[in-house]
Short mmCIF file of C-alpha atoms and ligand atoms in Angstrom, two decimals:
data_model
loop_
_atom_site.label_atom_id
_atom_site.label_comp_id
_atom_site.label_asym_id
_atom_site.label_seq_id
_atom_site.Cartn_x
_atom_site.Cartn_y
_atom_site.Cartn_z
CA UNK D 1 0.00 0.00 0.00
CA UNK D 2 1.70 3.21 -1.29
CA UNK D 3 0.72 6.52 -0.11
CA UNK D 4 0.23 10.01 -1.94
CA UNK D 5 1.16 8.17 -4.69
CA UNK D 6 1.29 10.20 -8.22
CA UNK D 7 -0.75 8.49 -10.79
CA UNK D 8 1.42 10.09 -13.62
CA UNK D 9 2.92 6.77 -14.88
CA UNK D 10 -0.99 5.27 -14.65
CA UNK D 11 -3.07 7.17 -16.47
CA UNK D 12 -2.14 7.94 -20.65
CA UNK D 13 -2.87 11.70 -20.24
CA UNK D 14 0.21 12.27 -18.15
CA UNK D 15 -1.62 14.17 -15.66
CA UNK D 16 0.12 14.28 -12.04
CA UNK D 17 -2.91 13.75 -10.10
CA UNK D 18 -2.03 12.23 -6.89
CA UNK D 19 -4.17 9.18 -4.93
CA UNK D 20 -4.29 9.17 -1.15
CA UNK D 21 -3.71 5.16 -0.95
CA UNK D 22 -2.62 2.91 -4.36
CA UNK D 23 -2.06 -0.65 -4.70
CA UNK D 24 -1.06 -2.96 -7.34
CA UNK D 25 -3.05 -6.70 -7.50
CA UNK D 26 -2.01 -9.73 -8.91
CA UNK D 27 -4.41 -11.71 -7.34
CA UNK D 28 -8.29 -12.22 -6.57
CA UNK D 29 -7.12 -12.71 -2.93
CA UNK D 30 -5.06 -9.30 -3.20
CA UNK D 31 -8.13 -7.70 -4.33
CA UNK D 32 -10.77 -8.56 -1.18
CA UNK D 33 -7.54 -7.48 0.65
CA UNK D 34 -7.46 -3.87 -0.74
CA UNK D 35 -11.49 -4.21 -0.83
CA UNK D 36 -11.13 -5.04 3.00
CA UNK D 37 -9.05 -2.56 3.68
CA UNK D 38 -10.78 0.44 1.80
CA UNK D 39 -14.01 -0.59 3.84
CA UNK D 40 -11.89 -0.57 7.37
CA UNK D 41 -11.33 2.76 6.59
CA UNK D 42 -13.77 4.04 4.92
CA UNK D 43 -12.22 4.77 1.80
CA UNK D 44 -13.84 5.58 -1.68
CA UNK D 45 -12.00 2.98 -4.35
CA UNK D 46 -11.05 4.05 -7.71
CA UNK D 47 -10.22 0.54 -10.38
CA UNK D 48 -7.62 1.39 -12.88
CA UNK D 49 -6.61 -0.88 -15.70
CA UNK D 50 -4.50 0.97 -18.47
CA UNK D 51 -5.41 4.24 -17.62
CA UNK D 52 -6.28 4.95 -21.07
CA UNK D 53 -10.14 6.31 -20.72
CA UNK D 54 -9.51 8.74 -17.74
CA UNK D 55 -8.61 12.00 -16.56
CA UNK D 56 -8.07 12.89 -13.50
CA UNK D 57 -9.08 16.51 -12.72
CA UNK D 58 -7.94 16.63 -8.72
CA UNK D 59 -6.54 14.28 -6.69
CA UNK D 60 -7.83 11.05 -5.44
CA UNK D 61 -8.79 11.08 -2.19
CA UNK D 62 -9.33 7.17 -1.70
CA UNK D 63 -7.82 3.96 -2.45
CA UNK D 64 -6.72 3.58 -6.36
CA UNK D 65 -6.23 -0.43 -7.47
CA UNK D 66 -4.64 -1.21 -9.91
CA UNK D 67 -5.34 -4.53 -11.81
CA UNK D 68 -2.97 -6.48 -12.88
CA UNK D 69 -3.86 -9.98 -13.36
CA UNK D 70 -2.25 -11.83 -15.96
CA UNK D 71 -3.03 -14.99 -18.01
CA UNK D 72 -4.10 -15.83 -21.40
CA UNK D 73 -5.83 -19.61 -21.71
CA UNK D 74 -7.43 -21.17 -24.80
CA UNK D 75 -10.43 -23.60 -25.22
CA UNK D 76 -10.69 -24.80 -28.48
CA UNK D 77 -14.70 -24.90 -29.36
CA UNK D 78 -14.86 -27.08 -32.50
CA UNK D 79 -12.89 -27.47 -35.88
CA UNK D 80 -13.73 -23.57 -36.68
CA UNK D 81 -13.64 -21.80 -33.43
CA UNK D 82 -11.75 -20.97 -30.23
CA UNK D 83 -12.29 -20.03 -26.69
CA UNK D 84 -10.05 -16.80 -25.45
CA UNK D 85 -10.21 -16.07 -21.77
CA UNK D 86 -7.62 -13.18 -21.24
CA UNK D 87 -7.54 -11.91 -17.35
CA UNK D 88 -8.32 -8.60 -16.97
CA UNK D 89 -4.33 -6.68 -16.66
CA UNK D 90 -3.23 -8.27 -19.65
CA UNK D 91 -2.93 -5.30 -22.10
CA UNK D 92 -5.24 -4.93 -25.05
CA UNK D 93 -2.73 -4.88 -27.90
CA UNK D 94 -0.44 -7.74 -26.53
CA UNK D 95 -3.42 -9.81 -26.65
CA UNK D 96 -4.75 -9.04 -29.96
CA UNK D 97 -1.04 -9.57 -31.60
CA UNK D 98 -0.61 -12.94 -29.50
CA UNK D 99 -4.17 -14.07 -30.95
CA UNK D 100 -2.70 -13.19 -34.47
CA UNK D 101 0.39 -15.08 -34.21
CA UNK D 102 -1.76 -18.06 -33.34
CA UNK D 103 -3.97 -17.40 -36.53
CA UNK D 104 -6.94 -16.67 -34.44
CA UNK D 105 -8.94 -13.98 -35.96
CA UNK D 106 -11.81 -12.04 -35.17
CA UNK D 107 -9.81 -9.18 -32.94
CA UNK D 108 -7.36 -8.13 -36.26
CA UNK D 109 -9.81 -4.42 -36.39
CA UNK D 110 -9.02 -3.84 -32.87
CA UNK D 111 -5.40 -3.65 -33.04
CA UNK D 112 -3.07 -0.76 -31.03
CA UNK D 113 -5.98 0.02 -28.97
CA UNK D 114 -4.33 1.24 -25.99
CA UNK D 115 -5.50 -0.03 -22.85
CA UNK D 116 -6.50 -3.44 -21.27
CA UNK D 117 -8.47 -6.24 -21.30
CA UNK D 118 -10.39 -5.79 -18.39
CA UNK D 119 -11.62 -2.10 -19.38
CA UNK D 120 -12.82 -3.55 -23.22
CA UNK D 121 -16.31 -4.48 -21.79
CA UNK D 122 -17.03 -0.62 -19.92
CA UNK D 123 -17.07 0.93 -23.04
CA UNK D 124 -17.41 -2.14 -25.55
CA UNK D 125 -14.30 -0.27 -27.58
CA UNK D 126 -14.42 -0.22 -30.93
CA UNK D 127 -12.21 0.84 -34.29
CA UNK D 128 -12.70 0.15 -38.19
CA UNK D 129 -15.82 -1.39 -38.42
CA UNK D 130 -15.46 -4.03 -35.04
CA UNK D 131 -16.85 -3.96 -31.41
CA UNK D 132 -15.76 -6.16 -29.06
CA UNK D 133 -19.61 -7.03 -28.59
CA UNK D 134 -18.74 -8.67 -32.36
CA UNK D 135 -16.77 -11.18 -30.56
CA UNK D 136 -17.67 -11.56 -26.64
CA UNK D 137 -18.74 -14.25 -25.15
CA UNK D 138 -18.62 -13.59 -21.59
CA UNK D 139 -16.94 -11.80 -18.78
CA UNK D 140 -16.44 -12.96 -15.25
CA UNK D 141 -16.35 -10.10 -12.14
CA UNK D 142 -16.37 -9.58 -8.71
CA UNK D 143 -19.02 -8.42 -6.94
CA UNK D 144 -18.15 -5.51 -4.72
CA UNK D 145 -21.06 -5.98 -2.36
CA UNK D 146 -21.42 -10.03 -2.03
CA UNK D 147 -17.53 -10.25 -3.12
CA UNK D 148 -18.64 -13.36 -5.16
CA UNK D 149 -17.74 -14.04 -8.49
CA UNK D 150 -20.36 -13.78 -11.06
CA UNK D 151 -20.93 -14.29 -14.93
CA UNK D 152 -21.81 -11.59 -17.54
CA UNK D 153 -22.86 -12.76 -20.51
CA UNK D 154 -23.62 -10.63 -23.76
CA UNK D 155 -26.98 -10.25 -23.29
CA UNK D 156 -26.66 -8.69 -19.34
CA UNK D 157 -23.67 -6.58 -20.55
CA UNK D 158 -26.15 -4.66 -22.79
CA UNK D 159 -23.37 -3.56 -25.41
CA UNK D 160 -24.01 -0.07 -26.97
CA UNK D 161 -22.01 2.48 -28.90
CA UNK D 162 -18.87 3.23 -26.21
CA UNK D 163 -21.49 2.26 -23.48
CA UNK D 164 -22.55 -1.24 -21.62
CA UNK D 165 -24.24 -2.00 -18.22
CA UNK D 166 -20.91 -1.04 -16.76
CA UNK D 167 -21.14 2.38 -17.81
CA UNK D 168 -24.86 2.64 -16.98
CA UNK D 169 -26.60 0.79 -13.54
CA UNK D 170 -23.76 -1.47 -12.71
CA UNK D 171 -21.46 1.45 -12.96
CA UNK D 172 -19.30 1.25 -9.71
CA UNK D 173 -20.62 -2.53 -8.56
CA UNK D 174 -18.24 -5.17 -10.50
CA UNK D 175 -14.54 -5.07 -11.44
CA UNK D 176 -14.21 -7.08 -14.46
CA UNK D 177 -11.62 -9.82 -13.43
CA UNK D 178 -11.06 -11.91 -17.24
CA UNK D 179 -12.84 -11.78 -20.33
CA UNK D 180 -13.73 -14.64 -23.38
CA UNK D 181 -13.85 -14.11 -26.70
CA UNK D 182 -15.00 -16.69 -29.70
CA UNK D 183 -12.47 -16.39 -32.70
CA UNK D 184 -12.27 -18.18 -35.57
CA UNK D 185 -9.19 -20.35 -35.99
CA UNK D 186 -9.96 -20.34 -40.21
CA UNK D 187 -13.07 -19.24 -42.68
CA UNK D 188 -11.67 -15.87 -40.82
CA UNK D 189 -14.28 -13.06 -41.32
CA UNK D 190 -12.48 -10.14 -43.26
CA UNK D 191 -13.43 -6.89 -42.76
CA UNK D 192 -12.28 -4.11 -44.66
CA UNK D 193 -15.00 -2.18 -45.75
CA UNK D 194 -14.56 0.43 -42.55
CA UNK D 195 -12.37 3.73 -43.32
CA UNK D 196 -8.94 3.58 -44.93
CA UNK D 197 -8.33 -0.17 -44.39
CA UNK D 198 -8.85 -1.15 -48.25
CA UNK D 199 -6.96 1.68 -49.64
CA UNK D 200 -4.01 1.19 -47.15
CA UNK D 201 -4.27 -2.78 -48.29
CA UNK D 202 -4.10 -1.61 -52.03
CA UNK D 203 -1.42 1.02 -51.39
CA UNK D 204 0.95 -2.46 -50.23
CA UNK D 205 -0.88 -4.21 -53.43
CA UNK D 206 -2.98 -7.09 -51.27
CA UNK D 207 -5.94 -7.75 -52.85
CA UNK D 208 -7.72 -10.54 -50.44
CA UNK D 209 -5.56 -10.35 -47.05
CA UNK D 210 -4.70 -12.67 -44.20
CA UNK D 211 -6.33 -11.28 -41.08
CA UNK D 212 -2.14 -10.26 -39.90
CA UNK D 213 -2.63 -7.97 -43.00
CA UNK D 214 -5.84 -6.52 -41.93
CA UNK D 215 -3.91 -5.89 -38.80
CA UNK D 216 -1.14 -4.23 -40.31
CA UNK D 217 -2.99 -1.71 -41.90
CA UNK D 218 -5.15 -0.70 -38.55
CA UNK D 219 -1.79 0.06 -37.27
CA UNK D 220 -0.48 2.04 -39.98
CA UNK D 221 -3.59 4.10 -40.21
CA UNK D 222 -4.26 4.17 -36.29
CA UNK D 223 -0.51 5.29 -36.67
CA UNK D 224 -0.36 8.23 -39.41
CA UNK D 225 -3.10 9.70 -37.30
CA UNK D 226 -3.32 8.77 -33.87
CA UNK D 227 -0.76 10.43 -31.43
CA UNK D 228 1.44 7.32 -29.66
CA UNK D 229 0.16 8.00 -25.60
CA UNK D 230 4.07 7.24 -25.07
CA UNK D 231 4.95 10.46 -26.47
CA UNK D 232 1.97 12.71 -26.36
CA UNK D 233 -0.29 12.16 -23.66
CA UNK D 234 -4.07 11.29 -24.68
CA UNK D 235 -6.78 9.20 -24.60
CA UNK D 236 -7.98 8.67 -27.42
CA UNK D 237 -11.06 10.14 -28.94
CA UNK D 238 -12.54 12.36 -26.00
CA UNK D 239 -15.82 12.78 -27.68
CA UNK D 240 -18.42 10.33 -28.59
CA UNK D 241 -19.39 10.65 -32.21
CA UNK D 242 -22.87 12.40 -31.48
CA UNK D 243 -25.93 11.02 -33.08
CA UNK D 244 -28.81 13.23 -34.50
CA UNK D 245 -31.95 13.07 -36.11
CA UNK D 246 -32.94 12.89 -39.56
CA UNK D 247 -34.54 16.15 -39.63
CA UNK D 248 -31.72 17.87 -37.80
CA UNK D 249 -29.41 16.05 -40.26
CA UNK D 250 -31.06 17.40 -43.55
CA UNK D 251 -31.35 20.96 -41.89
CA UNK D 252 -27.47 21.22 -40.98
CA UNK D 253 -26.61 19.73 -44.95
CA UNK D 254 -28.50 22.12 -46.22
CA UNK D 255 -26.32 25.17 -44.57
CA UNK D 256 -23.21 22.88 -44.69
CA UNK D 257 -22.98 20.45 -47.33
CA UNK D 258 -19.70 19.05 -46.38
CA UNK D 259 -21.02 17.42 -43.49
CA UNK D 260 -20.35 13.61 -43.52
CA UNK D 261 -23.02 11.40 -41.77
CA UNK D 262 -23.70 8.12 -41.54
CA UNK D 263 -27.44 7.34 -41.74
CA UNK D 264 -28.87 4.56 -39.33
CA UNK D 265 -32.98 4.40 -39.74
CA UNK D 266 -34.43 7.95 -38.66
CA UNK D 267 -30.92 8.70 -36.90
CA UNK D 268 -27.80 10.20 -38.05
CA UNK D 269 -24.40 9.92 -36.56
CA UNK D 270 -21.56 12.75 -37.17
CA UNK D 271 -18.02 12.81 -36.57
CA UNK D 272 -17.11 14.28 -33.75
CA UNK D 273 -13.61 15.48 -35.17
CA UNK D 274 -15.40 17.06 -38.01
CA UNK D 275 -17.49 19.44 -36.30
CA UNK D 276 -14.39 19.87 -33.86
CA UNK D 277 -12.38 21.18 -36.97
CA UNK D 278 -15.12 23.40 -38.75
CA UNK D 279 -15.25 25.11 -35.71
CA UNK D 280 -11.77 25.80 -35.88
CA UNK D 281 -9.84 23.71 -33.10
CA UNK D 282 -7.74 21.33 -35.41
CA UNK D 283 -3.91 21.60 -34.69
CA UNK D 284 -4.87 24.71 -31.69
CA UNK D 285 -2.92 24.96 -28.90
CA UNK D 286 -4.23 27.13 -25.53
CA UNK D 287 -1.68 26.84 -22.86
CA UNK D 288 -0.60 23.11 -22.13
CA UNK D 289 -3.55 21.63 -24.29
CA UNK D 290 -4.08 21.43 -28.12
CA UNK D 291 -6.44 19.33 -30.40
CA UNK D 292 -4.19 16.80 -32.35
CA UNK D 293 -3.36 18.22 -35.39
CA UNK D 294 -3.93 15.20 -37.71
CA UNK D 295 -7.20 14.47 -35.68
CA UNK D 296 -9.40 16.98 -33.71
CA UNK D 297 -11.30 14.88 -31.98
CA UNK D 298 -8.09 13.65 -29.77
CA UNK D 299 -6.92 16.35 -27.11
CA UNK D 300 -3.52 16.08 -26.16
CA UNK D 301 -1.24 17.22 -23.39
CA UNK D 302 1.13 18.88 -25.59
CA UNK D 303 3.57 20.13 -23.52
CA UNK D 304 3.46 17.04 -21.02
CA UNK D 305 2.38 19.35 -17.72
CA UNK D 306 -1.06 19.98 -17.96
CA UNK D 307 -3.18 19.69 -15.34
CA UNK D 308 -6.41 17.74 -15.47
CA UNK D 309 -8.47 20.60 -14.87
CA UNK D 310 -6.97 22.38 -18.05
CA UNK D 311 -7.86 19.83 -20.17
CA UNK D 312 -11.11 19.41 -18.52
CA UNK D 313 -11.94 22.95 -19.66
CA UNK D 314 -10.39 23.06 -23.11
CA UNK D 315 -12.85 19.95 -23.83
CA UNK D 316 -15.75 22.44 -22.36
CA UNK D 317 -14.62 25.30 -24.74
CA UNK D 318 -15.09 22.46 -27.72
CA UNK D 319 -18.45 21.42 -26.80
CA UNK D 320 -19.72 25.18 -26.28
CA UNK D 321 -18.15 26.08 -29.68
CA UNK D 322 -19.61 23.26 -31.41
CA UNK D 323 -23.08 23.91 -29.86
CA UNK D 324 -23.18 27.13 -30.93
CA UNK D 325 -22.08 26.70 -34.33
CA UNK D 326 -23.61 23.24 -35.26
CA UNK D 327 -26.58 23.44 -32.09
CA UNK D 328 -25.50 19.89 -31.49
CA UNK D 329 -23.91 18.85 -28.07
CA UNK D 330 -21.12 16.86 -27.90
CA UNK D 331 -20.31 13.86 -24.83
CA UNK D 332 -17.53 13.41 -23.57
CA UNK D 333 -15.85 9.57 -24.24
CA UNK D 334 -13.29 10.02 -21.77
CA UNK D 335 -14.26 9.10 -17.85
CA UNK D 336 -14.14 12.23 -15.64
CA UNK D 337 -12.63 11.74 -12.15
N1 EPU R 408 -12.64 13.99 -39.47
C1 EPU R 408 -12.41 15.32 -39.80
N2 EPU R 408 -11.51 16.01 -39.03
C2 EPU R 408 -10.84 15.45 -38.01
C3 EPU R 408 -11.10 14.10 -37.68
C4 EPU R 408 -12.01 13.38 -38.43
O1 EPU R 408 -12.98 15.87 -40.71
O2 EPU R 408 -10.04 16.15 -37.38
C5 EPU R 408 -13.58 13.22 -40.31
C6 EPU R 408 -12.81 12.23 -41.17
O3 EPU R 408 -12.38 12.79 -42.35
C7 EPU R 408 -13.82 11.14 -41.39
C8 EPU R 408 -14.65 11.18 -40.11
O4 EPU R 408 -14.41 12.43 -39.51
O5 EPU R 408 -14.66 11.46 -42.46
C9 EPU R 408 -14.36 10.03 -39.19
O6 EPU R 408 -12.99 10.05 -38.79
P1 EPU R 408 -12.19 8.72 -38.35
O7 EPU R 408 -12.32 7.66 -39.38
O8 EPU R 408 -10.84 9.14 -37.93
O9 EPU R 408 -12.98 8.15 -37.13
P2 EPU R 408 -13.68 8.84 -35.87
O10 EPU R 408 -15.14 8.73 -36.06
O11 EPU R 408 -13.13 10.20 -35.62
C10 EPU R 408 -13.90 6.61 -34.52
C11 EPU R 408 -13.62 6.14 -33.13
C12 EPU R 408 -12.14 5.83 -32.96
C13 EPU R 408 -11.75 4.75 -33.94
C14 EPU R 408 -12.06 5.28 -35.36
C15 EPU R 408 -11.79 4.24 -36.42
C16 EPU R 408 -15.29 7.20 -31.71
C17 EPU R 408 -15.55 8.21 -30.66
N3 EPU R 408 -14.04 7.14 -32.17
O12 EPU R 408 -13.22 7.86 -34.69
O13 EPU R 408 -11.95 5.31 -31.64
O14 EPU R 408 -10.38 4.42 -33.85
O15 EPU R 408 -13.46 5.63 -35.46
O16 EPU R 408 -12.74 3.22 -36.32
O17 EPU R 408 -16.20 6.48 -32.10
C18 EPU R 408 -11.39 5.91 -29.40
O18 EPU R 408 -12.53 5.56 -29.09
O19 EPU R 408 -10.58 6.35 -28.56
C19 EPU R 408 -11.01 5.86 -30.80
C20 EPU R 408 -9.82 6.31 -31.22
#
């Protein structure tokens, strides 16, 4: 148990936010420890796994766990199909490239997502045309208040767009302790119809790729745009892409007719980054924080010392430019703490 203990090296922002108590677990035992503990003295409990969907905008004036339990196992299913179970500390990308290298496919889309496995299910993450909902089978947690283990299937985790039951009424009740996924082991389910994935497949001259290929190009897209949390602190997108309706759709194309959208029944959903950059924020910098220059809808601590609270309101100056320009209000991805 470490005390006023800076969360820097936890948390892919880079923001020095400090936490009263922090512990790292490697074990389910380790865990109703810390849990024990926290309740002994009262303690609010924070669960971090790559630190990759937070910001911390003061310090944390509780008991931060860390997650780290490790372990990958396999359960073949039948001739076509394979069992996953990766526990919850394992990171995301490790995973997805040590499915690959066993020809197991279904996870290919996801690649250099950061984060890790145990945090996929909160926001059912997602990149070029793939969910993990596409692929989940189950997750097992902890129950804070019983402390029993308990099974989540796909139909209880109530999978969304960036949102499950995690997010929603169970938000603050389970931590996620491993996850299974059902890949194929051949017959492997190509997708490249999403984004730049075909084009970057034709620039290298592959015509019908191996799901490694498929892989290759998420990273070299994810990597001409996406800033490397290594060297720029960020979390990804910080927005949701908002969805509208129909009507409000047709209105806005009518007064700006470069406005992508992609219809869905009587809804429309917008990029986030586009509005971002119409309303002028691509590439700015105010003080410590800037929109990424190659993408607007990722904020970045470009100087590596700002504060929480500055990027806090540098998103808030986004979302009240974009309401006023577009009358559409953005949400934030990102979880506030
Ligand atoms: N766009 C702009 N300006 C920008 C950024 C984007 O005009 O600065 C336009 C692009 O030209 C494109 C559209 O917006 O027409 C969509 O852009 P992109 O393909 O980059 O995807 P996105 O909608 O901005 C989403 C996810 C990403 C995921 C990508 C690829 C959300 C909130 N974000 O971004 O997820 O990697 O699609 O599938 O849904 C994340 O969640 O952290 C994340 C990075």
């Amino acid at each position: 148990m470490q005390e006023n203990f800076s969360l820097k090296p936890y948390n892919t922002f880079g923001v020095d936010a400090k936490a009263k108590y922090f512990t790292e677990i490697n074990t389910v035992e380790a865990l109703k420890e810390a849990l024990s503990f926290s309740k002994d003295n009262g303690l609010s409990l924070l669960f971090l796994g790559g630190g990759s969907n937070i910001l911390f905008t003061r310090d944390f004036d509780g008991l931060v766990i860390q997650l780290n339990l490790k372990g990958i196992s396999l359960q073949p299913l039948d001739e076509n199909e394979m069992l996953v179970t990766a526990k919850s500390g394992e990171n995301w990308h490790e995973l997805v490239m040590f499915c690959l290298d066993k020809n197991l496919g279904g996870l290919e889309n996801l690649s250099l997502i950061p984060g890790n496995v145990g945090t996929s299910p909160m926001q059912n993450i997602g990149a070029y045309g793939t969910e993990i909902k596409d692929i989940f089978v189950r997750c097992t947690v902890l129950n804070l208040e019983t402390l029993e283990t308990e099974v989540f299937d796909l139909e209880k985790c109530r999978f969304g767009y960036r949102d499950s039951i995690f997010k929603q009424e169970g938000k603050g009740k389970y931590v996620i302790l491993d996850v299974t996924f059902k890949l194929t082991t051949r017959n492997h389910r190509i997708k490249t119809e999403y984004g730049a994935i075909k084009t970057e497949l034709e620039k290298s001259g592959i015509e019908n790729p191996t799901i490694q290929e498929v892989s290759q190009a998420v990273i070299s897209i994810r990597q001409s745009k996406l800033p490397d949390p290594k060297e720029t602190g960020n979390a990804g997108s910080f927005f949701k892409n908002p969805t509208i309706s129909l009507t409000q759709f047709e209105a806005l194309h009518e007064q700006f007719q470069m406005m992508p959208g992609y219809p869905n029944n009587d809804t429309v959903k917008v990029p986030a980054g586009w509005l971002i950059e119409q309303c002028g924020w691509k590439g700015k910098q105010i003080g410590n924080v800037a929109a990424h220059k190659l993408q607007a809808l990722v904020i970045v601590n470009a100087t590596g010392n700002a504060s929480g609270k500055e990027i806090f309101d540098f998103s808030t100056e986004i979302i009240n430019s974009v309401k006023e320009k577009f009358g559409i209000e953005l949400e934030r991805e990102v979880n506030i703490m």
